[in-house]
Each structure stands twice: as structure tokens, then as C-alpha cells.
Coordinates of C-alpha atoms and ligand atoms in Angstrom, one line a residue:
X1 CA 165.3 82.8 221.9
X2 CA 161.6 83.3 221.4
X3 CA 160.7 80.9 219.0
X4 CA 159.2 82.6 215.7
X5 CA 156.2 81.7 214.3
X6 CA 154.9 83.2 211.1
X7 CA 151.3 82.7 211.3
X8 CA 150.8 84.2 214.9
X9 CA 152.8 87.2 213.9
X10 CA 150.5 88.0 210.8
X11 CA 147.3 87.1 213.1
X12 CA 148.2 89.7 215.8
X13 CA 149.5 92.1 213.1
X14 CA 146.2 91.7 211.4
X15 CA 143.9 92.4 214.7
X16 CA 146.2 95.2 215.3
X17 CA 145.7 96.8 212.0
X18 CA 141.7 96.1 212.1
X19 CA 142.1 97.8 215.6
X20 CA 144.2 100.7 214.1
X21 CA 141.8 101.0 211.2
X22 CA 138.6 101.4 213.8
X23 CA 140.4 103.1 216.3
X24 CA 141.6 105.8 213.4
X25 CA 138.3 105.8 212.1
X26 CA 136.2 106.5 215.3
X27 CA 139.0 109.4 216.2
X28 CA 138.6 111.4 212.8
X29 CA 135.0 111.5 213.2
X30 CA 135.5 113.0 216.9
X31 CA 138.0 115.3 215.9
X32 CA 136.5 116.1 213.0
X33 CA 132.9 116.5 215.4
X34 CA 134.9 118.4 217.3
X35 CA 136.6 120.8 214.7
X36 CA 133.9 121.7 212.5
X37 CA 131.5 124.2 212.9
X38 CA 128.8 121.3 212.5
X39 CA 128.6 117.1 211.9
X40 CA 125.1 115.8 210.7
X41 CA 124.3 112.2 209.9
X42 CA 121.1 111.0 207.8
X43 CA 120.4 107.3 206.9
X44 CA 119.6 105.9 203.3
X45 CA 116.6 107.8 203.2
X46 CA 118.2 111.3 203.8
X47 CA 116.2 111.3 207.3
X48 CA 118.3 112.7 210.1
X49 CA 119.6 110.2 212.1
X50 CA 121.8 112.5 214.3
X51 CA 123.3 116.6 214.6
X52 CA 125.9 117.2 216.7
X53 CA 125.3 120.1 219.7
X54 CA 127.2 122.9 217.2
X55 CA 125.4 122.5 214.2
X56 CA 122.0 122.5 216.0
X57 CA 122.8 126.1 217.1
X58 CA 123.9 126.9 213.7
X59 CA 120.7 125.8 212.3
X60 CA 118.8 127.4 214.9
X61 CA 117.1 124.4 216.2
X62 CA 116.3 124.2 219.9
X63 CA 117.8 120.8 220.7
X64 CA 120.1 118.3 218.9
X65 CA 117.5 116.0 218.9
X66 CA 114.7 118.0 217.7
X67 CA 115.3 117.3 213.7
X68 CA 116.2 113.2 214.2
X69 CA 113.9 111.4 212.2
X70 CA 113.3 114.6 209.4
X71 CA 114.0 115.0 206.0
X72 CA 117.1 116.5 206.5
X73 CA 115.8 119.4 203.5
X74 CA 113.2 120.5 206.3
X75 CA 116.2 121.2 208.2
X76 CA 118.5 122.7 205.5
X77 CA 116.8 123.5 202.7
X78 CA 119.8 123.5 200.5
X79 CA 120.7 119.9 201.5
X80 CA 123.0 117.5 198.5
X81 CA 123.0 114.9 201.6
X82 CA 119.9 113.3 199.4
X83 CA 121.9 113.0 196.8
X84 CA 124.7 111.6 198.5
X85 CA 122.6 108.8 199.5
X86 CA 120.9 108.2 196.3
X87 CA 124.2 108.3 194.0
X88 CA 126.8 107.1 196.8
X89 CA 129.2 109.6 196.0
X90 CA 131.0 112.1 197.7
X91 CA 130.7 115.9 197.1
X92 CA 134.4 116.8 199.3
X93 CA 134.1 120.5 199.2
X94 CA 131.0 122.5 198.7
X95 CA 130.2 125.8 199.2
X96 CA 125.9 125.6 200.6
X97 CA 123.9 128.5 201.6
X98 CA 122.3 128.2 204.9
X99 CA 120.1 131.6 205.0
X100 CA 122.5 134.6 204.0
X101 CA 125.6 132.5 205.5
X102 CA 127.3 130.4 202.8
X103 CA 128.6 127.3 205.0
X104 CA 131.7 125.4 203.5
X105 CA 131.0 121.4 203.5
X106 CA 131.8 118.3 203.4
X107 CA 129.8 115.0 202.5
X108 CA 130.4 111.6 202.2
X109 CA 128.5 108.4 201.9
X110 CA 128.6 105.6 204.9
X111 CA 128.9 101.9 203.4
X112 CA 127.8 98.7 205.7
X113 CA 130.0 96.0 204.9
X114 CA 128.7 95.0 201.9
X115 CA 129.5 97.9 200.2
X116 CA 125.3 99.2 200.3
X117 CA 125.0 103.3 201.0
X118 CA 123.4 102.6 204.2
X119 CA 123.4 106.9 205.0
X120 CA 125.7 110.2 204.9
X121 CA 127.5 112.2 206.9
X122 CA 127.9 116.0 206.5
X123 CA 130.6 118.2 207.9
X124 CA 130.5 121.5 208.1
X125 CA 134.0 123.1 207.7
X126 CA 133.2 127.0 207.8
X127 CA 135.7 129.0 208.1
X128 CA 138.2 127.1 210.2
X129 CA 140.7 126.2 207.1
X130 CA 142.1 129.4 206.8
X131 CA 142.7 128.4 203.1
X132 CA 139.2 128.6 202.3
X133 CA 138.8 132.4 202.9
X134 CA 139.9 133.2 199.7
X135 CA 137.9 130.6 198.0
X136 CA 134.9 131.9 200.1
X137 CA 135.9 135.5 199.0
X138 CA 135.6 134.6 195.6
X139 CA 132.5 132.6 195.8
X140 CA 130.9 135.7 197.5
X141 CA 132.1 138.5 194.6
X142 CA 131.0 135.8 192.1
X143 CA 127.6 135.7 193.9
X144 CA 127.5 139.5 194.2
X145 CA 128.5 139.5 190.7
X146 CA 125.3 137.3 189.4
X147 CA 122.8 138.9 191.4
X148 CA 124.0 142.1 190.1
X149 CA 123.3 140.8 186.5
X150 CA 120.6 139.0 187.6
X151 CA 119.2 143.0 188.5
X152 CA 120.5 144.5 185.2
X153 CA 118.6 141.7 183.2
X154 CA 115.5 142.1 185.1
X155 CA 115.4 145.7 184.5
X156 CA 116.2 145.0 180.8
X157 CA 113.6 142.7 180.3
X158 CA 111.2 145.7 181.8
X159 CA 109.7 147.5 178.9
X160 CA 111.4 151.1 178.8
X161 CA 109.1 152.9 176.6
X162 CA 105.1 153.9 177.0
X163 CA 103.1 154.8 174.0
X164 CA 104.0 158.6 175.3
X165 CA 107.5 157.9 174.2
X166 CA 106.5 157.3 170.6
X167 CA 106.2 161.3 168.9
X168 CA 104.8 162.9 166.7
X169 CA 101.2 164.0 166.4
X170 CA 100.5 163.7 162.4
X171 CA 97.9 161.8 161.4
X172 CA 99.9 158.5 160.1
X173 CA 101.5 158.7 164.2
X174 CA 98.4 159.0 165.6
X175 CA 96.7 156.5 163.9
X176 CA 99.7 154.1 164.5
X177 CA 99.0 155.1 168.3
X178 CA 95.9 154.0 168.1
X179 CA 95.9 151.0 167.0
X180 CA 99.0 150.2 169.5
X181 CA 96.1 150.9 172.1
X182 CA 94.2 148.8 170.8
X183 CA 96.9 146.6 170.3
X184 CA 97.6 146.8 174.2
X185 CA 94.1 146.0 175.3
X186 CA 93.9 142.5 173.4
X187 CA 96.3 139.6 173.5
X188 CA 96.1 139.0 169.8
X189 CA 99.6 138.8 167.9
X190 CA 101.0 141.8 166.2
X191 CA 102.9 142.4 163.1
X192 CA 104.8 146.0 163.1
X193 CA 105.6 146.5 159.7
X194 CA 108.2 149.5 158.9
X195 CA 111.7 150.4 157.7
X196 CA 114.7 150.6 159.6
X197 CA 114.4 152.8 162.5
X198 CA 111.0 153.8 162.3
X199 CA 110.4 153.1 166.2
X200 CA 109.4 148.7 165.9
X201 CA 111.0 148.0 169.0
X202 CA 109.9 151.1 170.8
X203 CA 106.4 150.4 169.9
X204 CA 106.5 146.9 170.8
X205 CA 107.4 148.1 174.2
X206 CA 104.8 150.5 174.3
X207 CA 102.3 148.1 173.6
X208 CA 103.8 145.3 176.0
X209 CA 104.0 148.1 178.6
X210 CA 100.4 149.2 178.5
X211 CA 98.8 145.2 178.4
X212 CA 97.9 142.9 180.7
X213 CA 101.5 141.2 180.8
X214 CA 103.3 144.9 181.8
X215 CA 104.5 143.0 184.6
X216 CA 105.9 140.0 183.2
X217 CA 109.0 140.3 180.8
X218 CA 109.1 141.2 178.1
X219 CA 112.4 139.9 175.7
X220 CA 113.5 140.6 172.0
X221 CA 115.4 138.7 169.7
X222 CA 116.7 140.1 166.5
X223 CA 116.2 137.1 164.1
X224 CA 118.7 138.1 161.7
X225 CA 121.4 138.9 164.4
X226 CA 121.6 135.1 165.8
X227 CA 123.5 132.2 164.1
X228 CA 120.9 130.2 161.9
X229 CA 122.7 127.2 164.0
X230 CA 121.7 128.2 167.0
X231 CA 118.3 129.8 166.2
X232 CA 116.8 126.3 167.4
X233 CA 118.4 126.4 170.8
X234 CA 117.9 130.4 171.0
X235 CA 114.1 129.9 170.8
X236 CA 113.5 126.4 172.3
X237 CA 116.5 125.9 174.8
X238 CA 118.6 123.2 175.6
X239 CA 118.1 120.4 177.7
X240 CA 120.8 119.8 180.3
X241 CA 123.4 117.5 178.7
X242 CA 122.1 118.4 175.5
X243 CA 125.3 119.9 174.4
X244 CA 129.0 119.3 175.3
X245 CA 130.7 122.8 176.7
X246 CA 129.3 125.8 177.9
X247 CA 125.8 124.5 177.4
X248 CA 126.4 121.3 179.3
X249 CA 123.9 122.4 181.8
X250 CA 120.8 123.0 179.5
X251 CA 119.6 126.5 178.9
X252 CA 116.1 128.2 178.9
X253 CA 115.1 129.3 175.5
X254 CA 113.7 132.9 174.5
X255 CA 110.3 131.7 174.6
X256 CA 110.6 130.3 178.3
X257 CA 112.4 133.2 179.7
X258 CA 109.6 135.2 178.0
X259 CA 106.6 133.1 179.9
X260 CA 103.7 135.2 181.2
X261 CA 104.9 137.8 179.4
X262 CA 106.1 139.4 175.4
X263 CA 108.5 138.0 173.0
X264 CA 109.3 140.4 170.5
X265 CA 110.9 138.8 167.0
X266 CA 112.9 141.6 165.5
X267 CA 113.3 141.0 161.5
X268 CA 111.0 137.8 161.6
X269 CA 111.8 137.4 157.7
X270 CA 115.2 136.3 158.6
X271 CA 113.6 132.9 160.0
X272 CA 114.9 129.7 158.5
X273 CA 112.2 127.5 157.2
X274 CA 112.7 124.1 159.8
X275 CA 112.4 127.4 162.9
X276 CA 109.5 128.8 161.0
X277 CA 107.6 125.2 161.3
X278 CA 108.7 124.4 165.0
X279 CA 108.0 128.1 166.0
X280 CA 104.1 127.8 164.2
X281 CA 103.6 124.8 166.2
X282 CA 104.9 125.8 170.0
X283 CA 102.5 128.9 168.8
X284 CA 99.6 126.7 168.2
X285 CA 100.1 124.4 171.1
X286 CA 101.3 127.2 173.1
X287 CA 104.3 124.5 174.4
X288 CA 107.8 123.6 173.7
X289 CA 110.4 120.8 174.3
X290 CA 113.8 122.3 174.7
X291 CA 116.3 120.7 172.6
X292 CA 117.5 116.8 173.9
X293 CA 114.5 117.0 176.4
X294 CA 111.7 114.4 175.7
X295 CA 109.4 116.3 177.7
X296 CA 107.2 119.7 176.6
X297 CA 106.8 122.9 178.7
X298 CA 104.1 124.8 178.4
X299 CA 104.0 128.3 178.1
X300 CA 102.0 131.5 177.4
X301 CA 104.2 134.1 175.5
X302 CA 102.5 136.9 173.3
X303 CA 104.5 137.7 170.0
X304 CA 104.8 140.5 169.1
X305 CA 106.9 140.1 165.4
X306 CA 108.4 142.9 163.3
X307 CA 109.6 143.0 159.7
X308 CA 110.8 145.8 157.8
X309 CA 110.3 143.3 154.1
X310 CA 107.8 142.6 152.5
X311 CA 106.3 139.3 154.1
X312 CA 103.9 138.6 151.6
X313 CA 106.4 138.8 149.3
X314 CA 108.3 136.3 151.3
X315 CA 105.5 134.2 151.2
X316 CA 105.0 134.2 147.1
X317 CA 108.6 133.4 146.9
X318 CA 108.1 130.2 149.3
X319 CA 110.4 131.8 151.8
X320 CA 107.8 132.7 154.3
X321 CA 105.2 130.0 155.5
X322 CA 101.7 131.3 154.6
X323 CA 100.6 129.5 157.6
X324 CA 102.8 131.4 160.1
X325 CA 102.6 134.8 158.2
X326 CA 98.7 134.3 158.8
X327 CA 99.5 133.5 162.5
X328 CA 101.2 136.5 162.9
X329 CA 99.1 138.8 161.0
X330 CA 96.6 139.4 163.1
X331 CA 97.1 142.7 163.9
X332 CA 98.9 144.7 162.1
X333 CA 100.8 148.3 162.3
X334 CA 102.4 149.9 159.6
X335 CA 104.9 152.6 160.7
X336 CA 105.9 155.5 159.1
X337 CA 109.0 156.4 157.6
X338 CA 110.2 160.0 158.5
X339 CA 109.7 161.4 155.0
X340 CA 106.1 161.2 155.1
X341 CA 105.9 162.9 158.9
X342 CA 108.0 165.7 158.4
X343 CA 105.5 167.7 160.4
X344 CA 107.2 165.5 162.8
X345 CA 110.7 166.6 162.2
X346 CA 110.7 169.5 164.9
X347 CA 108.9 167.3 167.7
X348 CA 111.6 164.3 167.4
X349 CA 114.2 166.7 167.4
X350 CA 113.2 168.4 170.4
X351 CA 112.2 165.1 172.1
X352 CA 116.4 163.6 171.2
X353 CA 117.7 167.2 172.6
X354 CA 116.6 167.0 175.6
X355 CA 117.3 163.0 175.7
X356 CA 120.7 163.7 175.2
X357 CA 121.0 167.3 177.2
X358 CA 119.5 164.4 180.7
X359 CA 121.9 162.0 179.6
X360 CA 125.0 164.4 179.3
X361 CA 124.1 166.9 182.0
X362 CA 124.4 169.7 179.5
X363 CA 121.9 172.5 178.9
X364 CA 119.0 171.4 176.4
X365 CA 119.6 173.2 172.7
X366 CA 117.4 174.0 170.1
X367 CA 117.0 174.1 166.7
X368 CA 117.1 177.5 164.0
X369 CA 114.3 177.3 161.1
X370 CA 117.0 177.6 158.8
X371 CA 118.1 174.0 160.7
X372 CA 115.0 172.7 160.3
X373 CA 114.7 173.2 157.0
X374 CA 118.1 171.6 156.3
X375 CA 116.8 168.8 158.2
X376 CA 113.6 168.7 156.0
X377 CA 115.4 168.2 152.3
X378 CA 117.3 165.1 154.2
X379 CA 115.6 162.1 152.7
X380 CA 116.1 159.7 155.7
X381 CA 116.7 156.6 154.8
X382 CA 118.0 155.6 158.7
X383 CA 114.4 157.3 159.7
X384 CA 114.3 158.2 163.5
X385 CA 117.6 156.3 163.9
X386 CA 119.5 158.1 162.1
X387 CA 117.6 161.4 162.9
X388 CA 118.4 160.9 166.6
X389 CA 122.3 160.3 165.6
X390 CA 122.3 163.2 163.4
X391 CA 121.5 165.1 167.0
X392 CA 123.9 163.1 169.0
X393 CA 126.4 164.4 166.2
X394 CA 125.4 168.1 166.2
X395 CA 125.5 168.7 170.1
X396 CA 129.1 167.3 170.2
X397 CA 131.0 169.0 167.4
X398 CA 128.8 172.4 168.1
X399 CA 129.3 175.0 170.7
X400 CA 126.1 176.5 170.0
X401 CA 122.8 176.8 172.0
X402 CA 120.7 176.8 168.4
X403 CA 121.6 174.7 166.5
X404 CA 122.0 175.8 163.1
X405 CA 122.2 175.3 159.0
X406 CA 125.7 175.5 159.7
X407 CA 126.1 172.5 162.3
X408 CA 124.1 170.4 160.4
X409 CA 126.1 170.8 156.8
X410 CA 129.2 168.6 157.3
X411 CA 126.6 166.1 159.5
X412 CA 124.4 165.3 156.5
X413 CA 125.7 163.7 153.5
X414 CA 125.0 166.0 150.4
X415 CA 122.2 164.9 148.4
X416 CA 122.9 163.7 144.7
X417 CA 122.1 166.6 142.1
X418 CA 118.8 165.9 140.3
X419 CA 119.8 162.5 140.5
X420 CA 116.1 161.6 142.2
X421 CA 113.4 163.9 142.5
X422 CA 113.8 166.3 145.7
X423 CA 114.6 163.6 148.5
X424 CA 111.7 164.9 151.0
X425 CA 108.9 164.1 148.6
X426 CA 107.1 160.6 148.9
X427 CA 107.3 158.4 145.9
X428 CA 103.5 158.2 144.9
X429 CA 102.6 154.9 146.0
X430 CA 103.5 155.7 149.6
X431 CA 102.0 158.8 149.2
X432 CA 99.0 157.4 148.2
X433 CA 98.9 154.3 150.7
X434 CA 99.1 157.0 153.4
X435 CA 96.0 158.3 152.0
X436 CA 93.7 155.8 151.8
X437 CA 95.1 154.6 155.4
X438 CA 94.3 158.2 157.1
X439 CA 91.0 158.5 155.2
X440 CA 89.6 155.6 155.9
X441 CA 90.6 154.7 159.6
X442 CA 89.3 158.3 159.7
X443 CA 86.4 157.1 158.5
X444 CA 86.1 154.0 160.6
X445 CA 86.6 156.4 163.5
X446 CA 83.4 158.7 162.8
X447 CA 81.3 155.7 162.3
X448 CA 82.2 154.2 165.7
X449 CA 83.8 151.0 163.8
X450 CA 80.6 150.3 161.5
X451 CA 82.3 149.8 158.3
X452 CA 78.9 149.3 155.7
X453 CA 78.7 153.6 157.7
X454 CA 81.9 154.7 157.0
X455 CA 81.8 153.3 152.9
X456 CA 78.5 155.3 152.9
X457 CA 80.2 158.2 154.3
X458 CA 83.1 158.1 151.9
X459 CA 80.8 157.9 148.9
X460 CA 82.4 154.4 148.1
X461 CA 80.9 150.6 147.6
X462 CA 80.8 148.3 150.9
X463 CA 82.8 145.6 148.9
X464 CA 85.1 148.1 147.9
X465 CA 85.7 149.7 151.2
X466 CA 86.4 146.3 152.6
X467 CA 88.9 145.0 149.7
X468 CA 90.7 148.2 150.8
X469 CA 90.7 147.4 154.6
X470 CA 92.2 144.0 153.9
X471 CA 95.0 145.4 151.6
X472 CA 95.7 148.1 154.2
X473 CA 95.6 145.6 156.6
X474 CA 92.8 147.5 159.0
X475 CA 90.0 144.9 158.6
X476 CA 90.8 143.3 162.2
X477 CA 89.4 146.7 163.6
Ligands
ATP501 N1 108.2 158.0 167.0 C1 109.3 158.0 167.7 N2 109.4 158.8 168.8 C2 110.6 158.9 169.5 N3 111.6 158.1 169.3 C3 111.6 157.3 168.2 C4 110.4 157.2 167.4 N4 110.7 156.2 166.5 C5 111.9 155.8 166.7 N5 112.5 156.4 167.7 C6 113.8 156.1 168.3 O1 114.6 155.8 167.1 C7 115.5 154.7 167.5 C8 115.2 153.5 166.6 O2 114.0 152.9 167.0 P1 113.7 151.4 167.0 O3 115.0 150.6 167.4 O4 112.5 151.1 167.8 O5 113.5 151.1 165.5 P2 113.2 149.8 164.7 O6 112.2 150.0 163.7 O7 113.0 148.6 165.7 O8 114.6 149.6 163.9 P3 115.2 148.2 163.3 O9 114.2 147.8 162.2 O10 116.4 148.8 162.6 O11 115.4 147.3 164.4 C9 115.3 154.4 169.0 O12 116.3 155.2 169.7 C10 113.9 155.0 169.2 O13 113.8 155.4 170.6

């Protein structure tokens, strides 16, 4: 009978396990060497310490031993094997890009006996675990998918409209042309000034389109259309782990993603107070610090800001800071509703015709004097908005090539009996801002800019003509 005796048995089981244990160890990493596509192995300072034959040829290196003692990101540019290293943990599937060839891996960290990340090895599994295809599929759309939106975006953020684009050839457009030239040639900021519709957005694209920055993007954000909440983060971004959820990662705010190039504020009246102040300051210092960052960003970002209230008004009440408004005032455009450029009306209509005849692949129509004279009693109070709707409208409930009276009547709504005096005329005090504006820009014009020449020429006082600059807002030219 073999006698039995305990502590020899666990001995021998314990040098058989340790054996077991290194044996199983050293034969996954040759099988595994041998299965993947590629095996890499860096030491704690993400240096290669060894590639395996495969994965040399998959890098398109000449030899094996050409990248040992690299930064393994010279080799692969798209490396996490540094991070492996520095963190000691595992990334057990990945998806890495290696050129135009997305490479599914493996990495783990290698411990010395005292626990210490001593290096990492990387596998390469490709496409050998049939499961992954799908995954891979996926990964690819998903990638196809972003750089497709990634596209759309960039051509968003292109500006769509030149100064060409903004009609009409009155003397209130033309003067509002010019000064978007001008506008265009410096790098001041602008204030557009306007109702609703009257072409604010379209002009700030003009203008961004014809600077300097054309090539840089240029981004809007309508004030009054974001969340007061998020306002902050909209404008300043996020810094990563700033926010639980979708944000978790940290976003770019407006006024990054706008660098180099134009941020236009849509309905810049609608800013909160606390936004006002930060916004005046990253203005000033021309830098930001993204929410939950404790560092700044510099940027260089021209504003271009649009309001269709009174700001000044704003500012009396204490709802506007006088030292932003100022800011932002520096040059400004006042744009003209369409009821004091009806000698406009036919040119924008013609101009939307054939917009929509391109767009719809349908022959271009016109427009009977007996329609544009319906058009003309329309007060307007959507301006070239609602003007350009009103011809979307017409071409697709009417057959006709000229469009007439007729297919305009049940488009308009009926204007309220004597209720207001005739809705095409100009109340008098827009009648009469108009004026002095045309006269003496006019002016200004035939005196090359001199403006002591162009009081003389108007018959008026220097002080005078220059009170009435500032209140027009022309004195910056
Ligand atoms: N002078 C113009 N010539 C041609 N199209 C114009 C003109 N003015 C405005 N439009 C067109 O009218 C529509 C409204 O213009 P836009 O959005 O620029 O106005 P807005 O003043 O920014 O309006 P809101 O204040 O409501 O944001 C756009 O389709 C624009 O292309």
C-alpha cells in the first residue's frame, strides 16, 4: 500500500499547477501569436520591445526588428498601447484604424510579480472571429455615416450667399450693400438691425463670404431659439466630464467651432444677463474656458450680431449691457422692411421664381401687373420671408405661367377695412428715417467721406450733420 502522505501530495500538486499555469500561459501567447493577424509587445515606456513576423508585414515595416526600441505611435499612429501602460488597464476589444484598414484589437497590460505594469501586449484579431464582421460592418456604416455629416456640416458652415444674392437696387438696398462692402473689407463687429425676414442672416453671409475669413466657417446661433440653460455651454462648451450623459465627453462651444472664422448671433436681445457678461469678456480677451475646464482657449471669432428690437431700448430698460451693446455697435446696418422698397417687389419676386422653378425642375413663371399690384397693397409684416412663401404658395396651387390677381387673392390675407391707413404706405417716422439715411450717406458719398463737405453740401451745420450720423448710426464711415 503506498503510504499516503499529505504534505508531499499538496507539494507536487502545487509545482504541477505552477507548471500548468506557465505552461498554459506561454501556449496562449503562441497560439494566440499564431492566430492573429499581428502580436506586438512594448515595455513600460510604450517602446517596442518586440512584433511578431505578421504584423510587421501588416505595418509595412521591412523587418520585425526594424521598430524595437520606438515609440510604438511612430509605428502605429493610433496606438492606446501608451495608455495601457500608463493606466494598467485592459482595453479587450477595440476597433483601431491602421491607414484606411480598421484592425480589430486586443490589449492588455504585463505585470512583474509584484503586481508593477512592467509593459503591454497588443493582439491583433482582424477578421479571424467571424463574429466580429458584423460588429466591423457596423463600425464601418457608423464611420461612413459621420463623415458624411461631418461633409453636410462643413458645407453648412460655408457661407451660401454673396452680396449678389441680396436684391433689390433702391436706394435704401444699395446703401445697405454698401456698407456690407465695407463691412467685408474690415474685421470690425457688425450689428444688422431689421425686422423679421428682412435678409439678417443672408447678409451676414454675404459679408462673411466676401472677408478675409471666407474660408473659415462661418456658424449662426439663434439666441432666442436655445434653452437659456444651456446658452452657457452652447457658446463656451463643455469640458470633458463636465456633465453626466450625452455630454460626458466635453463639447466645443459655438465660439470654438467658429475659430478663424464668423459667428453670427441671431436675435442677440434674447441674451440672459450672466451670458451677456461672460460673452463681453471672451470678446475682449478674445479667449474662453469651456465649462468644468480650468484652462482658457484662445480664439479669433468675428461677430457678426443681429437684432430685430430695439437694443438701445434694451439698454435703458437694464436688459441690455451698455458695455456689450457698445462692443457690438461698431458697425452698423439697418435693413429695410419691404414696405419701404416696393420698387423692389418685382425684382424679389422674379429672383424667388426662378429659385423655386431650379429647385422644382419646373418652367420659371412670371408675374401680371395686375399681380404685382396686388402684391404692392400687402403690408408685409413677414418682409422677404413671407414674400418668398407667398411665391412658394402661388406656383403650387396655380396652373398658370403668369401669375395673376387671381392666384394671389386666397394667398394673402385680406387687409382690414380703413382700419389703418393703406398698408403699403410708411408710417412717417420710417418714412422719414429713410430720408435722412439716403440723403446723407448720399451726401457722404459725393464728398469722398469728408463729412465738414458733405454738411456744406446739404446746406446744414457740421454739428448738426454729425448728431444725425450718430443717431443714424453712419458715423463709423
Ligand atoms: N434682399 C433680399 N434678396 C433676396 N432674398 C432675400 C432678401 N432678403 C431676404 N431674403 C430671403 O428671405 C428669407 C429670410 O431672410 P433671412 O433669414 O436672412 O432674414 P432674417 O432677417 O435673418 O430673419 P429673422 O430675423 O426672422 O431671423 C431668406 O430666404 C432670404 O434668402
Amino acid at each position: 500500500m503506498p503510504s499516503h502522505d499529505p504534505t508531499k501530495a499538496s507539494e507536487e500538486f502545487f509545482q504541477d499547477a505552477s507548471a500548468i499555469h506557465r505552461r498554459a500561459m506561454q501556449s496562449l501567447f503562441d497560439r494566440l501569436d499564431r492566430l492573429c493577424e499581428g502580436a506586438i509587445a512594448v515595455d513600460r515606456h510604450a517602446r517596442v520591445v518586440w512584433v511578431n513576423e505578421k504584423y510587421a508585414t501588416l505595418l509595412g515595416l521591412p523587418s520585425a526588428e526594424a521598430p524595437v526600441g520606438r515609440d510604438v505611435e511612430e509605428i502605429i499612429p493610433n496606438s492606446l498601447m501608451r495608455q495601457v501602460v500608463q493606466t494598467g488597464q485592459p482595453i479587450l476589444l477595440d476597433i483601431m484604424e491602421f491607414g484606411s484598414q480598421p484592425l480589430v484589437v486586443t490589449r492588455m497590460p504585463l505585470e512583474d510579480e509584484a503586481g508593477r505594469v512592467i509593459g503591454a501586449v497588443g493582439f491583433v484579431l482582424y477578421d479571424r472571429i467571424h463574429a466580429l464582421k458584423p460588429m466591423v460592418a457596423k463600425f464601418m456604416q457608423l464611420q461612413n455615416e459621420l463623415a458624411e455629416a461631418r461633409r453636410r456640416l462643413a458645407a453648412e458652415r460655408r457661407p451660401r450667399y454673396s452680396l449678389a444674392d441680396y436684391i433689390g437696387n433702391s436706394p435704401a438696398v444699395l446703401e445697405v450693400k454698401r456698407l456690407a462692402r465695407r463691412a467685408a473689407q474690415q474685421d470690425a463687429t457688425v450689428l444688422l438691425t431689421g425686422e423679421t425676414g428682412t435678409g439678417k442672416e443672408l447678409l451676414a453671409q454675404a459679408i462673411h463670404g466676401s472677408s478675409l475669413r471666407k474660408d473659415k466657417p462661418f456658424v449662426a446661433v439663434n439666441v432666442a431659439a436655445v434653452p437659456e440653460a444651456l446658452l452657457e455651454a452652447e457658446f463656451f462648451g463643455t469640458a470633458p466630464g463636465a456633465y453626466t450623459g450625452a455630454d460626458r465627453k466635453g463639447r466645443d462651444g459655438k465660439l470654438k467651432v467658429a475659430d478663424g472664422g464668423t459667428l453670427f448671433l441671431d436675435e442677440i436681445g434674447d441674451m440672459p444677463l450672466d451670458v451677456q457678461a461672460k460673452l463681453l469678456r471672451a470678446l475682449q480677451e478674445q479667449e474662453i474656458e469651456p465649462l468644468g475646464a480650468n484652462k482658457v482657449i484662445r480664439i479669433d471669432v468675428r461677430i457678426i450680431a443681429a437684432t430685430h428690437v430695439d437694443l438701445e431700448r434694451l439698454v435703458e430698460q437694464g436688459r441690455f449691457r451698455p458695455d456689450l451693446y457698445y462692443r457690438l455697435d461698431v458697425l452698423r446696418i439697418e435693413l429695410p422692411p419691404l414696405r419701404l422698397i416696393k420698387p423692389d417687389l418685382e425684382a424679389l419676386c422674379e429672383t424667388f421664381l426662378d429659385q423655386i422653378a431650379a429647385r422644382t425642375g419646373t418652367a420659371v413663371r412670371s408675374i401680371s401687373p395686375g399681380g404685382l399690384v396686388a402684391l404692392s397693397g400687402h403690408h408685409w409684416p413677414g418682409n422677404m420671408r413671407e414674400l418668398r412663401n407667398t411665391m412658394e404658395r402661388a406656383a403650387a396651387l396655380s396652373d398658370n405661367q403668369l401669375l395673376t390677381e387671381e392666384d394671389f387673392r386666397g394667398i394673402l390675407p385680406k387687409q382690414a377695412d380703413g382700419a389703418a391707413p393703406p398698408a403699403s404706405l410708411p408710417s412717417y417716422d420710417e418714412a422719414l428715417a429713410l430720408f435722412e439715411r439716403t440723403t446723407l450717406s448720399t451726401a457722404l458719398a459725393a464728398a469722398g467721406g469728408k463729412a465738414a463737405e458733405a454738411a456744406k453740401l446739404l446746406g446744414m451745420s457740421r454739428a448738426n450733420f454729425y448728431k444725425k450720423l450718430a443717431k443714424l448710426g453712419l458715423s463709423q464711415y
